[in-house]
Tab-separated table of N, CA and C in Angstrom:
chain	number	residue	atom	x	y	z
A	1	MET	N	-14.796	-14.481	18.169
A	1	MET	CA	-13.966	-13.297	18.296
A	1	MET	C	-12.484	-13.665	18.148
A	2	LYS	N	-12.085	-14.789	18.742
A	2	LYS	CA	-10.694	-15.200	18.675
A	2	LYS	C	-10.279	-15.500	17.229
A	3	GLN	N	-11.181	-16.090	16.469
A	3	GLN	CA	-10.888	-16.419	15.073
A	3	GLN	C	-10.628	-15.144	14.268
A	4	ARG	N	-11.408	-14.111	14.483
A	4	ARG	CA	-11.214	-12.845	13.779
A	4	ARG	C	-9.889	-12.205	14.161
A	5	ALA	N	-9.535	-12.269	15.428
A	5	ALA	CA	-8.276	-11.689	15.892
A	5	ALA	C	-7.098	-12.443	15.291
A	6	VAL	N	-7.159	-13.761	15.274
A	6	VAL	CA	-6.067	-14.565	14.711
A	6	VAL	C	-5.939	-14.301	13.222
A	7	LEU	N	-7.070	-14.248	12.509
A	7	LEU	CA	-7.051	-13.974	11.074
A	7	LEU	C	-6.382	-12.628	10.795
A	8	SER	N	-6.764	-11.609	11.523
A	8	SER	CA	-6.214	-10.273	11.271
A	8	SER	C	-4.725	-10.235	11.598
A	9	LEU	N	-4.318	-10.859	12.684
A	9	LEU	CA	-2.905	-10.871	13.047
A	9	LEU	C	-2.066	-11.635	12.033
A	10	LEU	N	-2.558	-12.811	11.584
A	10	LEU	CA	-1.839	-13.575	10.566
A	10	LEU	C	-1.754	-12.826	9.242
A	11	LEU	N	-2.831	-12.158	8.877
A	11	LEU	CA	-2.857	-11.393	7.633
A	11	LEU	C	-1.858	-10.239	7.687
A	12	ILE	N	-1.863	-9.517	8.798
A	12	ILE	CA	-0.932	-8.394	8.951
A	12	ILE	C	0.517	-8.893	8.905
A	13	CYS	N	0.816	-9.917	9.684
A	13	CYS	CA	2.189	-10.448	9.718
A	13	CYS	C	2.598	-10.991	8.352
A	14	GLY	N	1.703	-11.716	7.688
A	14	GLY	CA	2.027	-12.289	6.377
A	14	GLY	C	2.282	-11.233	5.324
A	15	ILE	N	1.460	-10.205	5.299
A	15	ILE	CA	1.633	-9.126	4.305
A	15	ILE	C	2.919	-8.346	4.578
A	16	VAL	N	3.185	-8.001	5.823
A	16	VAL	CA	4.403	-7.276	6.163
A	16	VAL	C	5.634	-8.117	5.820
A	17	ALA	N	5.585	-9.409	6.130
A	17	ALA	CA	6.723	-10.291	5.834
A	17	ALA	C	6.933	-10.399	4.316
A	18	ALA	N	5.866	-10.592	3.546
A	18	ALA	CA	5.988	-10.695	2.097
A	18	ALA	C	6.528	-9.379	1.514
A	19	ASP	N	6.017	-8.267	1.994
A	19	ASP	CA	6.464	-6.967	1.507
A	19	ASP	C	7.945	-6.775	1.770
A	20	GLN	N	8.392	-7.052	2.972
A	20	GLN	CA	9.812	-6.863	3.310
A	20	GLN	C	10.696	-7.835	2.554
A	21	CYS	N	10.257	-9.074	2.371
A	21	CYS	CA	11.049	-10.054	1.604
A	21	CYS	C	11.214	-9.605	0.153
A	22	ILE	N	10.143	-9.126	-0.451
A	22	ILE	CA	10.204	-8.645	-1.837
A	22	ILE	C	11.138	-7.446	-1.930
A	23	LYS	N	10.990	-6.507	-1.007
A	23	LYS	CA	11.837	-5.299	-1.033
A	23	LYS	C	13.314	-5.648	-0.872
A	24	HIS	N	13.614	-6.548	0.064
A	24	HIS	CA	15.025	-6.904	0.277
A	24	HIS	C	15.582	-7.685	-0.901
A	25	ALA	N	14.772	-8.524	-1.520
A	25	ALA	CA	15.236	-9.258	-2.710
A	25	ALA	C	15.576	-8.277	-3.830
A	26	VAL	N	14.741	-7.295	-4.014
A	26	VAL	CA	14.977	-6.284	-5.067
A	26	VAL	C	16.220	-5.465	-4.711
A	27	MET	N	16.346	-5.005	-3.476
A	27	MET	CA	17.496	-4.184	-3.090
A	27	MET	C	18.802	-4.962	-3.182
A	28	ASP	N	18.766	-6.282	-2.909
A	28	ASP	CA	19.975	-7.097	-2.946
A	28	ASP	C	20.375	-7.495	-4.359
A	29	ARG	N	19.401	-7.621	-5.270
A	29	ARG	CA	19.688	-8.178	-6.594
A	29	ARG	C	19.641	-7.176	-7.749
A	30	MET	N	19.196	-5.959	-7.471
A	30	MET	CA	19.074	-4.963	-8.541
A	30	MET	C	19.786	-3.682	-8.136
A	31	MET	N	20.213	-2.954	-9.126
A	31	MET	CA	20.784	-1.623	-8.924
A	31	MET	C	19.630	-0.621	-8.916
A	32	LEU	N	19.796	0.447	-8.175
A	32	LEU	CA	18.768	1.497	-8.137
A	32	LEU	C	18.506	1.981	-9.569
A	33	TYR	N	17.260	2.081	-9.923
A	33	TYR	CA	16.755	2.489	-11.258
A	33	TYR	C	16.946	1.426	-12.341
A	34	GLU	N	17.351	0.233	-11.961
A	34	GLU	CA	17.431	-0.854	-12.925
A	34	GLU	C	16.013	-1.343	-13.241
A	35	ARG	N	15.819	-1.698	-14.509
A	35	ARG	CA	14.507	-2.148	-14.952
A	35	ARG	C	14.643	-3.522	-15.627
A	36	ILE	N	13.770	-4.451	-15.217
A	36	ILE	CA	13.723	-5.774	-15.825
A	36	ILE	C	12.337	-5.932	-16.437
A	37	GLU	N	12.304	-6.159	-17.738
A	37	GLU	CA	11.015	-6.328	-18.433
A	37	GLU	C	10.592	-7.786	-18.319
A	38	VAL	N	9.599	-8.057	-17.486
A	38	VAL	CA	9.075	-9.409	-17.310
A	38	VAL	C	8.164	-9.731	-18.498
A	39	THR	N	7.243	-8.823	-18.801
A	39	THR	CA	6.428	-8.864	-20.006
A	39	THR	C	6.366	-7.437	-20.537
A	40	SER	N	5.728	-7.257	-21.686
A	40	SER	CA	5.636	-5.891	-22.229
A	40	SER	C	4.804	-4.988	-21.326
A	41	TRP	N	3.943	-5.546	-20.515
A	41	TRP	CA	3.062	-4.738	-19.653
A	41	TRP	C	3.398	-4.841	-18.174
A	42	PHE	N	4.476	-5.585	-17.820
A	42	PHE	CA	4.887	-5.707	-16.421
A	42	PHE	C	6.401	-5.675	-16.325
A	43	HIS	N	6.906	-4.693	-15.577
A	43	HIS	CA	8.350	-4.539	-15.373
A	43	HIS	C	8.643	-4.507	-13.884
A	44	LEU	N	9.827	-4.995	-13.529
A	44	LEU	CA	10.377	-4.732	-12.204
A	44	LEU	C	11.288	-3.529	-12.379
A	45	PHE	N	11.009	-2.479	-11.655
A	45	PHE	CA	11.767	-1.227	-11.779
A	45	PHE	C	12.090	-0.766	-10.367
A	46	TYR	N	13.350	-0.958	-9.972
A	46	TYR	CA	13.766	-0.634	-8.626
A	46	TYR	C	13.947	0.866	-8.477
A	47	THR	N	13.134	1.449	-7.623
A	47	THR	CA	13.248	2.873	-7.331
A	47	THR	C	12.915	3.073	-5.857
A	48	GLN	N	13.280	4.212	-5.352
A	48	GLN	CA	12.951	4.587	-3.975
A	48	GLN	C	12.347	5.975	-4.007
A	49	ASN	N	11.366	6.185	-3.160
A	49	ASN	CA	10.761	7.524	-3.105
A	49	ASN	C	10.606	7.967	-1.669
A	50	GLN	N	10.548	9.264	-1.501
A	50	GLN	CA	10.405	9.848	-0.170
A	50	GLN	C	8.956	10.062	0.192
A	51	GLY	N	8.078	9.853	-0.764
A	51	GLY	CA	6.702	10.242	-0.564
A	51	GLY	C	5.772	9.124	-0.192
A	52	MET	N	4.540	9.333	-0.642
A	52	MET	CA	3.454	8.410	-0.299
A	52	MET	C	3.326	7.342	-1.363
A	53	ALA	N	2.197	6.663	-1.357
A	53	ALA	CA	1.936	5.570	-2.291
A	53	ALA	C	2.078	6.041	-3.733
A	54	PHE	N	2.573	5.141	-4.554
A	54	PHE	CA	2.705	5.366	-5.997
A	54	PHE	C	3.608	6.543	-6.327
A	55	GLY	N	4.582	6.847	-5.433
A	55	GLY	CA	5.556	7.882	-5.710
A	55	GLY	C	5.090	9.301	-5.529
A	56	MET	N	3.901	9.506	-4.956
A	56	MET	CA	3.420	10.872	-4.750
A	56	MET	C	4.308	11.574	-3.714
A	57	SER	N	4.572	12.832	-3.920
A	57	SER	CA	5.396	13.601	-2.986
A	57	SER	C	4.517	14.120	-1.848
A	58	PHE	N	5.160	14.385	-0.752
A	58	PHE	CA	4.467	14.935	0.400
A	58	PHE	C	5.448	15.873	1.064
A	59	PHE	N	5.405	16.015	2.347
A	59	PHE	CA	6.386	16.832	3.048
A	59	PHE	C	7.419	15.910	3.662
A	60	GLY	N	8.241	16.384	4.564
A	60	GLY	CA	9.345	15.629	5.126
A	60	GLY	C	9.023	14.186	5.510
A	61	THR	N	9.990	13.303	5.283
A	61	THR	CA	9.740	11.887	5.540
A	61	THR	C	9.517	11.581	7.019
A	62	TRP	N	10.179	12.313	7.901
A	62	TRP	CA	9.963	12.067	9.326
A	62	TRP	C	8.536	12.417	9.735
A	63	LEU	N	7.989	13.481	9.151
A	63	LEU	CA	6.604	13.862	9.447
A	63	LEU	C	5.633	12.852	8.839
A	64	LEU	N	5.966	12.376	7.649
A	64	LEU	CA	5.150	11.342	7.013
A	64	LEU	C	5.179	10.064	7.844
A	65	ALA	N	6.345	9.705	8.401
A	65	ALA	CA	6.441	8.523	9.259
A	65	ALA	C	5.552	8.673	10.492
A	66	LEU	N	5.550	9.859	11.091
A	66	LEU	CA	4.710	10.100	12.267
A	66	LEU	C	3.219	10.016	11.910
A	67	LEU	N	2.863	10.582	10.753
A	67	LEU	CA	1.465	10.489	10.305
A	67	LEU	C	1.062	9.029	10.062
A	68	ARG	N	1.961	8.277	9.444
A	68	ARG	CA	1.679	6.856	9.214
A	68	ARG	C	1.505	6.102	10.518
A	69	LEU	N	2.391	6.391	11.483
A	69	LEU	CA	2.289	5.737	12.790
A	69	LEU	C	0.943	6.080	13.461
A	70	CYS	N	0.533	7.314	13.381
A	70	CYS	CA	-0.760	7.714	13.949
A	70	CYS	C	-1.902	7.010	13.218
A	71	ALA	N	-1.793	6.925	11.900
A	71	ALA	CA	-2.839	6.243	11.101
A	71	ALA	C	-2.907	4.770	11.481
A	72	VAL	N	-1.761	4.123	11.621
A	72	VAL	CA	-1.755	2.695	12.006
A	72	VAL	C	-2.337	2.518	13.396
A	73	ALA	N	-2.006	3.412	14.317
A	73	ALA	CA	-2.567	3.325	15.667
A	73	ALA	C	-4.083	3.488	15.623
A	74	GLY	N	-4.570	4.452	14.832
A	74	GLY	CA	-6.018	4.667	14.690
A	74	GLY	C	-6.705	3.467	14.039
A	75	PHE	N	-6.123	2.969	12.972
A	75	PHE	CA	-6.698	1.791	12.312
A	75	PHE	C	-6.612	0.559	13.214
A	76	GLY	N	-5.528	0.458	14.001
A	76	GLY	CA	-5.403	-0.666	14.934
A	76	GLY	C	-6.515	-0.642	15.980
A	77	TRP	N	-6.761	0.549	16.520
A	77	TRP	CA	-7.866	0.699	17.479
A	77	TRP	C	-9.187	0.327	16.827
A	78	TYR	N	-9.385	0.784	15.580
A	78	TYR	CA	-10.619	0.472	14.845
A	78	TYR	C	-10.730	-1.026	14.579
A	79	LEU	N	-9.620	-1.660	14.253
A	79	LEU	CA	-9.641	-3.111	14.010
A	79	LEU	C	-10.057	-3.883	15.254
A	80	VAL	N	-9.496	-3.512	16.388
A	80	VAL	CA	-9.875	-4.159	17.650
A	80	VAL	C	-11.371	-3.976	17.910
A	81	ARG	N	-11.859	-2.782	17.655
A	81	ARG	CA	-13.296	-2.486	17.821
A	81	ARG	C	-14.145	-3.364	16.877
A	82	CYS	N	-13.691	-3.506	15.645
A	82	CYS	CA	-14.425	-4.329	14.669
A	82	CYS	C	-14.435	-5.792	15.095
A	83	ILE	N	-13.322	-6.274	15.635
A	83	ILE	CA	-13.243	-7.647	16.099
A	83	ILE	C	-14.199	-7.868	17.260
A	84	ARG	N	-14.202	-6.945	18.215
A	84	ARG	CA	-15.094	-7.068	19.383
A	84	ARG	C	-16.562	-7.008	19.008
A	85	ARG	N	-16.891	-6.218	17.971
A	85	ARG	CA	-18.280	-6.113	17.516
A	85	ARG	C	-18.662	-7.192	16.510
A	86	ARG	N	-17.729	-8.104	16.266
A	86	ARG	CA	-17.959	-9.242	15.353
A	86	ARG	C	-18.393	-8.809	13.960
A	87	HIS	N	-17.669	-7.835	13.418
A	87	HIS	CA	-17.904	-7.424	12.033
A	87	HIS	C	-17.576	-8.610	11.113
A	88	PRO	N	-18.044	-8.588	9.883
A	88	PRO	CA	-17.767	-9.693	8.962
A	88	PRO	C	-16.267	-9.924	8.782
A	89	MET	N	-15.880	-11.186	8.592
A	89	MET	CA	-14.469	-11.552	8.447
A	89	MET	C	-13.809	-10.801	7.272
A	90	GLY	N	-14.524	-10.678	6.169
A	90	GLY	CA	-13.978	-9.978	5.005
A	90	GLY	C	-13.692	-8.531	5.310
A	91	TYR	N	-14.561	-7.902	6.052
A	91	TYR	CA	-14.391	-6.505	6.453
A	91	TYR	C	-13.140	-6.363	7.318
A	92	ILE	N	-12.990	-7.265	8.261
A	92	ILE	CA	-11.832	-7.250	9.147
A	92	ILE	C	-10.556	-7.491	8.337
A	93	ALA	N	-10.617	-8.385	7.357
A	93	ALA	CA	-9.454	-8.657	6.498
A	93	ALA	C	-9.059	-7.411	5.712
A	94	CYS	N	-10.027	-6.665	5.214
A	94	CYS	CA	-9.740	-5.435	4.462
A	94	CYS	C	-9.055	-4.404	5.351
A	95	VAL	N	-9.526	-4.224	6.547
A	95	VAL	CA	-8.901	-3.269	7.479
A	95	VAL	C	-7.497	-3.742	7.828
A	96	ALA	N	-7.316	-5.053	8.028
A	96	ALA	CA	-5.994	-5.598	8.328
A	96	ALA	C	-5.038	-5.377	7.163
A	97	MET	N	-5.527	-5.482	5.914
A	97	MET	CA	-4.679	-5.251	4.737
A	97	MET	C	-4.188	-3.803	4.707
A	98	ILE	N	-5.048	-2.869	5.052
A	98	ILE	CA	-4.680	-1.464	5.069
A	98	ILE	C	-3.600	-1.220	6.145
A	99	ILE	N	-3.790	-1.798	7.309
A	99	ILE	CA	-2.809	-1.655	8.403
A	99	ILE	C	-1.480	-2.264	7.990
A	100	ALA	N	-1.514	-3.463	7.411
A	100	ALA	CA	-0.271	-4.154	7.021
A	100	ALA	C	0.492	-3.358	5.980
A	101	GLY	N	-0.210	-2.802	5.011
A	101	GLY	CA	0.461	-2.015	3.988
A	101	GLY	C	1.128	-0.780	4.581
A	102	ALA	N	0.431	-0.122	5.467
A	102	ALA	CA	1.009	1.058	6.120
A	102	ALA	C	2.244	0.665	6.939
A	103	LEU	N	2.166	-0.446	7.649
A	103	LEU	CA	3.305	-0.918	8.437
A	103	LEU	C	4.507	-1.229	7.542
A	104	GLY	N	4.257	-1.844	6.392
A	104	GLY	CA	5.336	-2.160	5.472
A	104	GLY	C	6.090	-0.930	5.031
A	105	ASN	N	5.372	0.135	4.738
A	105	ASN	CA	6.018	1.379	4.315
A	105	ASN	C	6.649	2.124	5.484
A	106	ILE	N	6.068	1.985	6.669
A	106	ILE	CA	6.662	2.606	7.867
A	106	ILE	C	8.032	1.994	8.133
A	107	ILE	N	8.132	0.688	7.965
A	107	ILE	CA	9.401	0.016	8.230
A	107	ILE	C	10.504	0.604	7.351
A	108	ASP	N	10.218	0.791	6.050
A	108	ASP	CA	11.196	1.405	5.148
A	108	ASP	C	11.607	2.786	5.659
A	109	ASN	N	10.612	3.564	5.996
A	109	ASN	CA	10.834	4.951	6.412
A	109	ASN	C	11.597	5.044	7.713
A	110	VAL	N	11.188	4.274	8.698
A	110	VAL	CA	11.787	4.345	10.030
A	110	VAL	C	13.217	3.795	10.029
A	111	LEU	N	13.461	2.702	9.300
A	111	LEU	CA	14.791	2.100	9.300
A	111	LEU	C	15.779	2.821	8.399
A	112	GLY	N	15.312	3.785	7.637
A	112	GLY	CA	16.216	4.616	6.875
A	112	GLY	C	16.698	4.020	5.571
A	113	TYR	N	15.874	3.202	4.911
A	113	TYR	CA	16.285	2.635	3.614
A	113	TYR	C	16.631	3.760	2.662
A	114	GLY	N	17.732	3.616	1.958
A	114	GLY	CA	18.142	4.594	0.953
A	114	GLY	C	18.892	5.796	1.492
A	115	THR	N	18.747	6.101	2.767
A	115	THR	CA	19.434	7.263	3.327
A	115	THR	C	20.336	6.880	4.493
A	116	GLY	N	20.018	5.797	5.167
A	116	GLY	CA	20.760	5.400	6.351
A	116	GLY	C	20.390	6.204	7.579
A	117	GLU	N	19.415	7.079	7.443
A	117	GLU	CA	18.992	7.937	8.556
A	117	GLU	C	17.674	7.439	9.141
A	118	TRP	N	17.682	7.155	10.415
A	118	TRP	CA	16.484	6.697	11.094
A	118	TRP	C	15.379	7.735	10.969
A	119	MET	N	14.161	7.300	10.679
A	119	MET	CA	12.965	8.139	10.508
A	119	MET	C	13.051	9.065	9.277
A	120	ASN	N	14.011	8.789	8.391
A	120	ASN	CA	14.165	9.630	7.207
A	120	ASN	C	14.460	8.777	5.969
A	121	GLY	N	13.953	7.560	5.967
A	121	GLY	CA	14.247	6.646	4.878
A	121	GLY	C	13.291	6.802	3.717
A	122	HIS	N	13.640	6.129	2.636
A	122	HIS	CA	12.831	6.114	1.435
A	122	HIS	C	12.069	4.799	1.339
A	123	VAL	N	10.936	4.830	0.676
A	123	VAL	CA	10.140	3.626	0.472
A	123	VAL	C	10.623	2.978	-0.828
A	124	THR	N	10.859	1.676	-0.777
A	124	THR	CA	11.332	0.925	-1.938
A	124	THR	C	10.131	0.495	-2.778
A	125	ASP	N	10.166	0.831	-4.058
A	125	ASP	CA	9.106	0.455	-5.006
A	125	ASP	C	9.712	-0.362	-6.131
A	126	MET	N	8.887	-1.249	-6.742
A	126	MET	CA	9.435	-2.098	-7.789
A	126	MET	C	8.443	-2.563	-8.845
A	127	PHE	N	7.179	-2.481	-8.629
A	127	PHE	CA	6.204	-2.988	-9.602
A	127	PHE	C	5.762	-1.862	-10.521
A	128	TYR	N	5.886	-2.108	-11.831
A	128	TYR	CA	5.537	-1.101	-12.829
A	128	TYR	C	4.740	-1.781	-13.932
A	129	PHE	N	3.578	-1.270	-14.188
A	129	PHE	CA	2.673	-1.825	-15.196
A	129	PHE	C	2.381	-0.788	-16.284
A	130	PRO	N	3.297	-0.620	-17.266
A	130	PRO	CA	3.030	0.312	-18.353
A	130	PRO	C	2.057	-0.331	-19.342
A	131	LEU	N	0.793	-0.319	-19.014
A	131	LEU	CA	-0.198	-1.076	-19.775
A	131	LEU	C	-0.295	-0.610	-21.228
A	132	PHE	N	-0.314	0.697	-21.464
A	132	PHE	CA	-0.308	1.211	-22.826
A	132	PHE	C	0.006	2.694	-22.838
A	133	GLN	N	0.349	3.206	-23.993
A	133	GLN	CA	0.585	4.621	-24.201
A	133	GLN	C	-0.676	5.248	-24.770
A	134	TRP	N	-1.013	6.424	-24.261
A	134	TRP	CA	-2.159	7.146	-24.812
A	134	TRP	C	-1.798	7.584	-26.236
A	135	PRO	N	-2.760	7.537	-27.152
A	135	PRO	CA	-2.479	7.946	-28.526
A	135	PRO	C	-2.159	9.436	-28.622
A	136	ASP	N	-1.431	9.799	-29.677
A	136	ASP	CA	-1.005	11.198	-29.855
A	136	ASP	C	-2.159	12.169	-30.027
A	137	TRP	N	-3.305	11.708	-30.452
A	137	TRP	CA	-4.445	12.602	-30.672
A	137	TRP	C	-5.228	12.914	-29.397
A	138	MET	N	-4.878	12.276	-28.254
A	138	MET	CA	-5.591	12.510	-26.997
A	138	MET	C	-5.100	13.802	-26.343
A	139	PRO	N	-6.000	14.769	-26.145
A	139	PRO	CA	-5.582	16.012	-25.479
A	139	PRO	C	-5.113	15.724	-24.043
A	140	LEU	N	-4.065	16.389	-23.640
A	140	LEU	CA	-3.484	16.332	-22.292
A	140	LEU	C	-2.803	15.008	-21.958
A	141	LEU	N	-3.171	13.907	-22.613
A	141	LEU	CA	-2.621	12.589	-22.285
A	141	LEU	C	-1.690	12.036	-23.349
A	142	ALA	N	-1.584	12.679	-24.465
A	142	ALA	CA	-0.841	12.175	-25.617
A	142	ALA	C	0.572	11.713	-25.229
A	143	GLY	N	0.866	10.465	-25.566
A	143	GLY	CA	2.186	9.899	-25.333
A	143	GLY	C	2.474	9.469	-23.907
A	144	ARG	N	1.600	9.761	-22.991
A	144	ARG	CA	1.824	9.361	-21.594
A	144	ARG	C	1.459	7.882	-21.393
A	145	THR	N	2.033	7.305	-20.370
A	145	THR	CA	1.761	5.906	-20.046
A	145	THR	C	0.535	5.829	-19.156
A	146	PHE	N	-0.398	4.929	-19.516
A	146	PHE	CA	-1.555	4.659	-18.655
A	146	PHE	C	-1.062	3.921	-17.431
A	147	PHE	N	-1.347	4.417	-16.281
A	147	PHE	CA	-0.914	3.896	-14.986
A	147	PHE	C	0.613	3.776	-14.961
A	148	GLY	N	1.256	4.909	-14.950
A	148	GLY	CA	2.719	4.969	-14.944
A	148	GLY	C	3.337	4.931	-13.564
A	149	ALA	N	2.573	4.610	-12.551
A	149	ALA	CA	3.085	4.582	-11.182
A	149	ALA	C	3.942	3.347	-10.927
A	150	VAL	N	4.964	3.495	-10.097
A	150	VAL	CA	5.760	2.387	-9.619
A	150	VAL	C	5.369	2.220	-8.148
A	151	PHE	N	5.072	0.994	-7.744
A	151	PHE	CA	4.566	0.772	-6.388
A	151	PHE	C	5.140	-0.517	-5.805
A	152	ASN	N	4.794	-0.811	-4.574
A	152	ASN	CA	5.288	-2.021	-3.907
A	152	ASN	C	4.123	-2.837	-3.373
A	153	PHE	N	4.430	-3.956	-2.746
A	153	PHE	CA	3.407	-4.863	-2.225
A	153	PHE	C	2.588	-4.194	-1.130
A	154	ALA	N	3.206	-3.356	-0.315
A	154	ALA	CA	2.490	-2.642	0.743
A	154	ALA	C	1.458	-1.684	0.155
A	155	ASP	N	1.877	-0.933	-0.881
A	155	ASP	CA	0.938	-0.026	-1.560
A	155	ASP	C	-0.251	-0.796	-2.131
A	156	ALA	N	0.050	-1.941	-2.736
A	156	ALA	CA	-1.011	-2.777	-3.327
A	156	ALA	C	-1.961	-3.271	-2.228
A	157	SER	N	-1.433	-3.625	-1.079
A	157	SER	CA	-2.254	-4.092	0.033
A	157	SER	C	-3.202	-2.999	0.518
A	158	ILE	N	-2.682	-1.789	0.649
A	158	ILE	CA	-3.511	-0.651	1.080
A	158	ILE	C	-4.613	-0.416	0.051
A	159	SER	N	-4.210	-0.351	-1.211
A	159	SER	CA	-5.185	-0.055	-2.278
A	159	SER	C	-6.246	-1.134	-2.403
A	160	CYS	N	-5.817	-2.389	-2.408
A	160	CYS	CA	-6.783	-3.492	-2.531
A	160	CYS	C	-7.729	-3.539	-1.339
A	161	GLY	N	-7.197	-3.337	-0.132
A	161	GLY	CA	-8.044	-3.323	1.050
A	161	GLY	C	-9.080	-2.202	0.995
A	162	ALA	N	-8.637	-1.016	0.601
A	162	ALA	CA	-9.555	0.144	0.533
A	162	ALA	C	-10.602	-0.053	-0.568
A	163	VAL	N	-10.185	-0.523	-1.739
A	163	VAL	CA	-11.131	-0.737	-2.846
A	163	VAL	C	-12.125	-1.833	-2.479
A	164	ALA	N	-11.643	-2.909	-1.869
A	164	ALA	CA	-12.555	-3.998	-1.457
A	164	ALA	C	-13.571	-3.504	-0.422
A	165	LEU	N	-13.137	-2.670	0.512
A	165	LEU	CA	-14.073	-2.087	1.485
A	165	LEU	C	-15.178	-1.323	0.772
A	166	LEU	N	-14.784	-0.481	-0.181
A	166	LEU	CA	-15.767	0.325	-0.907
A	166	LEU	C	-16.691	-0.529	-1.775
A	167	LEU	N	-16.129	-1.513	-2.446
A	167	LEU	CA	-16.933	-2.337	-3.360
A	167	LEU	C	-17.864	-3.306	-2.623
A	168	PHE	N	-17.336	-3.953	-1.608
A	168	PHE	CA	-18.090	-5.034	-0.973
A	168	PHE	C	-18.729	-4.681	0.359
A	169	TYR	N	-18.283	-3.608	0.997
A	169	TYR	CA	-18.780	-3.293	2.328
A	169	TYR	C	-19.320	-1.875	2.461
A	170	TYR	N	-19.594	-1.221	1.359
A	170	TYR	CA	-20.102	0.148	1.401
A	170	TYR	C	-21.412	0.221	2.204
A	171	LYS	N	-22.354	-0.659	1.890
A	171	LYS	CA	-23.629	-0.648	2.612
A	171	LYS	C	-23.432	-0.969	4.088
A	172	PHE	N	-22.531	-1.902	4.377
A	172	PHE	CA	-22.247	-2.261	5.766
A	172	PHE	C	-21.653	-1.056	6.506
A	173	MET	N	-20.734	-0.339	5.857
A	173	MET	CA	-20.108	0.809	6.522
A	173	MET	C	-21.107	1.918	6.781
A	174	THR	N	-21.993	2.187	5.819
A	174	THR	CA	-22.976	3.265	6.011
A	174	THR	C	-24.003	2.851	7.052
A	175	ARG	N	-24.368	1.576	7.058
A	175	ARG	CA	-25.319	1.090	8.067
A	175	ARG	C	-24.694	1.124	9.458
A	176	SER	N	-23.423	0.712	9.552
A	176	SER	CA	-22.713	0.707	10.845
A	176	SER	C	-22.572	2.120	11.383
A	177	LYS	N	-22.354	3.085	10.524
A	177	LYS	CA	-22.216	4.477	10.923
A	177	LYS	C	-23.506	5.003	11.531
A	178	GLU	N	-24.635	4.597	10.934
A	178	GLU	CA	-25.940	5.025	11.452
A	178	GLU	C	-26.258	4.395	12.794
A	179	ASP	N	-25.755	3.127	13.005
A	179	ASP	CA	-26.036	2.401	14.241
A	179	ASP	C	-25.188	2.929	15.410
A	180	ALA	N	-24.040	3.528	15.090
A	180	ALA	CA	-23.105	3.942	16.154
A	180	ALA	C	-23.612	5.099	16.947
């Protein structure tokens, strides 16, 4: 049990630290909306958004911060429960990744990045993968960029944790639900 708890705590702290270091490096070294083409399919594009993951809009940032805090508290409670029930280490790591990503974005929001207002900040995003443009003959998609979202390390942590849960632990989650 102790090993699972230490793993989850180290993972959460490591992801939050990496996320904040990347965000501060971008904010210190780039101008807002500046774009650096690393490769043709990977750009660093410094932007800030008031919304959710991948630049999606939502309602007020203070309300979003409260929802995130509630989600982190709920996932934290669930993580402790998973540790006590000795769920698989990979499962616990996935839940910890989701918590860490949410915490990384909460920090931006609560500390007021971009606005200077506590609980009303913007989330800093920087990773952009314009993999390809849809051909002109494609209905509804013509000329648009495939995966045009700009995101950050915290968003990636949430997404990877959730996808890994679904891919590798779907049977475990459905079985655990029936046992509860």
